[in-house]
Amino acid sequence: MIVLSRAGEVALGVIGTILNVILLVIVTFSVVAVGNADPVELKQVFEEQMAADATMTPEDIAMVNDAFDVILDVFGIVGWVLVVTLLISVILSIIAVVKVSKNKSPKAAGILFIFAGFLSGILLLAPILFYIAAIMCFVRKAPVQYEQDPYYNNEVEHTNPPHQPL
């Protein structure tokens, strides 16, 4: 039985998973830090910076303060959605690496790599690695093995003794 080595797919999957975990940790810390920040204190610091600018009117400052509240709320919601999608991406990529490393179902691993890449972003390095691993899972085929021909099949036991020179 010929076993096709899937070391390339495994390596790309592991590197992509590590990059996703790093991004997941950074995003999680950022979301938690922004969620724990005191919005009143942040507004005061922001207002002091804007008050130093002579071109800002009080209406402009009020408008920026309102936008600041919205931005903090949106960042909290979008940040947690991003954390969840990155977590799902990490789980899918780990499952795909296990599937492709055992060489049981490389097509299913390719599909999981595509979903993991889609969930982890579009133009980051990790999804590009996942897409390359998925393409390799789909394209690479096991070499054709001819069972009847002993020159192609090394597993066939030869029953004839080796030829003796005369």
Short mmCIF file of C-alpha atoms in Angstrom, two decimals:
data_model
loop_
_atom_site.label_atom_id
_atom_site.label_comp_id
_atom_site.label_asym_id
_atom_site.label_seq_id
_atom_site.Cartn_x
_atom_site.Cartn_y
_atom_site.Cartn_z
CA MET A 1 0.00 0.00 0.00
CA ILE A 2 1.39 3.36 -1.00
CA VAL A 3 0.95 6.08 1.58
CA LEU A 4 1.02 9.65 0.33
CA SER A 5 2.90 11.96 2.65
CA ARG A 6 0.82 14.94 3.67
CA ALA A 7 3.61 16.76 5.49
CA GLY A 8 3.12 19.95 3.45
CA GLU A 9 -0.57 20.20 4.30
CA VAL A 10 0.12 19.44 7.95
CA ALA A 11 2.88 22.04 8.17
CA LEU A 12 0.76 24.75 6.52
CA GLY A 13 -2.19 23.86 8.76
CA VAL A 14 -0.12 23.96 11.94
CA ILE A 15 1.52 27.28 11.03
CA GLY A 16 -1.89 28.77 10.13
CA THR A 17 -3.39 27.49 13.37
CA ILE A 18 -0.55 29.00 15.42
CA LEU A 19 -1.00 32.35 13.66
CA ASN A 20 -4.75 32.17 14.31
CA VAL A 21 -4.19 31.44 18.01
CA ILE A 22 -1.83 34.42 18.27
CA LEU A 23 -4.41 36.66 16.58
CA LEU A 24 -7.15 35.23 18.82
CA VAL A 25 -5.16 36.09 21.96
CA ILE A 26 -4.43 39.63 20.73
CA VAL A 27 -8.04 40.31 19.76
CA THR A 28 -9.35 38.84 23.02
CA PHE A 29 -7.02 41.01 25.10
CA SER A 30 -7.97 44.08 23.05
CA VAL A 31 -11.70 43.49 23.45
CA VAL A 32 -11.36 42.86 27.18
CA ALA A 33 -9.16 45.96 27.60
CA VAL A 34 -11.61 48.20 25.75
CA GLY A 35 -14.53 46.65 27.64
CA ASN A 36 -12.86 47.32 30.99
CA ALA A 37 -11.78 50.85 30.12
CA ASP A 38 -13.66 53.69 31.80
CA PRO A 39 -15.50 55.53 29.00
CA VAL A 40 -15.86 58.72 31.08
CA GLU A 41 -12.11 58.91 31.65
CA LEU A 42 -11.39 58.17 27.98
CA LYS A 43 -13.82 60.93 26.95
CA GLN A 44 -12.14 63.42 29.26
CA VAL A 45 -8.72 62.65 27.81
CA PHE A 46 -10.14 62.85 24.31
CA GLU A 47 -11.89 66.16 25.04
CA GLU A 48 -8.68 67.63 26.43
CA GLN A 49 -6.90 66.71 23.23
CA MET A 50 -9.68 68.24 21.12
CA ALA A 51 -9.87 71.40 23.26
CA ALA A 52 -6.22 72.05 22.51
CA ASP A 53 -7.14 72.26 18.82
CA ALA A 54 -8.32 75.80 18.07
CA THR A 55 -10.34 74.75 15.02
CA MET A 56 -12.74 72.56 17.04
CA THR A 57 -16.05 74.14 18.02
CA PRO A 58 -18.15 72.94 20.97
CA GLU A 59 -20.60 71.38 18.49
CA ASP A 60 -17.75 69.45 16.87
CA ILE A 61 -16.60 68.21 20.27
CA ALA A 62 -20.15 67.08 21.16
CA MET A 63 -20.47 65.29 17.83
CA VAL A 64 -17.12 63.52 18.32
CA ASN A 65 -18.16 62.48 21.85
CA ASP A 66 -21.34 60.91 20.52
CA ALA A 67 -19.37 59.13 17.83
CA PHE A 68 -16.89 57.98 20.47
CA ASP A 69 -19.69 56.27 22.45
CA VAL A 70 -20.92 54.52 19.32
CA ILE A 71 -17.41 53.42 18.36
CA LEU A 72 -16.82 51.90 21.81
CA ASP A 73 -20.12 50.00 21.67
CA VAL A 74 -19.51 48.75 18.13
CA PHE A 75 -15.95 47.72 18.95
CA GLY A 76 -17.21 45.66 21.88
CA ILE A 77 -19.83 43.83 19.82
CA VAL A 78 -17.71 43.34 16.70
CA GLY A 79 -14.72 42.37 18.82
CA TRP A 80 -16.56 39.52 20.53
CA VAL A 81 -17.96 38.34 17.19
CA LEU A 82 -14.40 38.31 15.86
CA VAL A 83 -13.21 36.35 18.91
CA VAL A 84 -15.91 33.71 18.37
CA THR A 85 -15.21 33.37 14.63
CA LEU A 86 -11.46 33.06 15.28
CA LEU A 87 -12.14 30.41 17.91
CA ILE A 88 -14.30 28.43 15.47
CA SER A 89 -11.57 28.83 12.86
CA VAL A 90 -8.94 27.46 15.24
CA ILE A 91 -11.14 24.46 16.08
CA LEU A 92 -11.83 23.73 12.38
CA SER A 93 -8.16 24.03 11.49
CA ILE A 94 -7.15 21.64 14.29
CA ILE A 95 -9.71 19.09 13.09
CA ALA A 96 -8.46 19.52 9.51
CA VAL A 97 -4.83 19.01 10.55
CA VAL A 98 -5.77 15.81 12.39
CA LYS A 99 -7.74 14.53 9.41
CA VAL A 100 -5.01 15.26 6.90
CA SER A 101 -2.21 13.95 9.13
CA LYS A 102 -3.91 10.56 9.40
CA ASN A 103 -4.50 10.69 5.62
CA LYS A 104 -8.02 9.35 6.15
CA SER A 105 -10.08 12.01 4.41
CA PRO A 106 -8.00 14.72 2.75
CA LYS A 107 -11.04 16.09 0.88
CA ALA A 108 -12.90 16.73 4.14
CA ALA A 109 -9.74 18.30 5.57
CA GLY A 110 -9.57 20.57 2.51
CA ILE A 111 -13.15 21.71 3.07
CA LEU A 112 -12.41 22.38 6.74
CA PHE A 113 -9.30 24.36 5.77
CA ILE A 114 -11.43 26.50 3.44
CA PHE A 115 -13.99 27.21 6.16
CA ALA A 116 -11.21 27.93 8.69
CA GLY A 117 -9.61 30.35 6.23
CA PHE A 118 -12.92 32.06 5.54
CA LEU A 119 -13.65 32.51 9.25
CA SER A 120 -10.19 33.82 10.10
CA GLY A 121 -10.17 36.64 7.58
CA ILE A 122 -9.55 37.31 3.95
CA LEU A 123 -6.10 38.83 3.44
CA LEU A 124 -4.22 37.66 6.51
CA LEU A 125 -1.39 35.14 6.33
CA ALA A 126 -3.21 32.32 8.16
CA PRO A 127 -6.14 32.07 5.72
CA ILE A 128 -3.76 32.14 2.77
CA LEU A 129 -1.90 29.18 4.30
CA PHE A 130 -5.23 27.41 4.88
CA TYR A 131 -6.26 27.98 1.26
CA ILE A 132 -2.94 26.60 -0.01
CA ALA A 133 -3.31 23.54 2.25
CA ALA A 134 -6.88 23.04 0.98
CA ILE A 135 -5.74 23.20 -2.64
CA MET A 136 -3.02 20.66 -1.86
CA CYS A 137 -5.60 18.39 -0.21
CA PHE A 138 -7.80 18.50 -3.29
CA VAL A 139 -5.12 18.27 -5.97
CA ARG A 140 -2.61 15.74 -4.67
CA LYS A 141 -3.50 12.19 -5.57
CA ALA A 142 -1.92 8.91 -4.57
CA PRO A 143 0.25 7.46 -7.31
CA VAL A 144 -1.33 4.78 -9.50
CA GLN A 145 -0.37 1.32 -8.37
CA TYR A 146 -0.49 -1.65 -10.71
CA GLU A 147 -1.18 -4.81 -8.72
CA GLN A 148 -0.29 -7.31 -11.41
CA ASP A 149 3.04 -5.83 -12.42
CA PRO A 150 5.79 -6.71 -9.91
CA TYR A 151 7.95 -3.83 -11.17
CA TYR A 152 5.35 -1.30 -9.92
CA ASN A 153 4.18 -3.22 -6.87
CA ASN A 154 6.94 -3.78 -4.34
CA GLU A 155 4.61 -5.45 -1.88
CA VAL A 156 4.10 -8.55 -4.01
CA GLU A 157 6.10 -11.40 -2.61
CA HIS A 158 8.17 -13.10 -5.25
CA THR A 159 7.75 -16.88 -5.07
CA ASN A 160 10.35 -17.64 -7.68
CA PRO A 161 13.85 -18.04 -6.34
CA PRO A 162 16.45 -15.72 -7.73
CA HIS A 163 18.16 -16.94 -10.89
CA GLN A 164 21.40 -18.76 -10.36
CA PRO A 165 24.18 -18.03 -12.83
CA LEU A 166 25.22 -21.05 -14.90
#
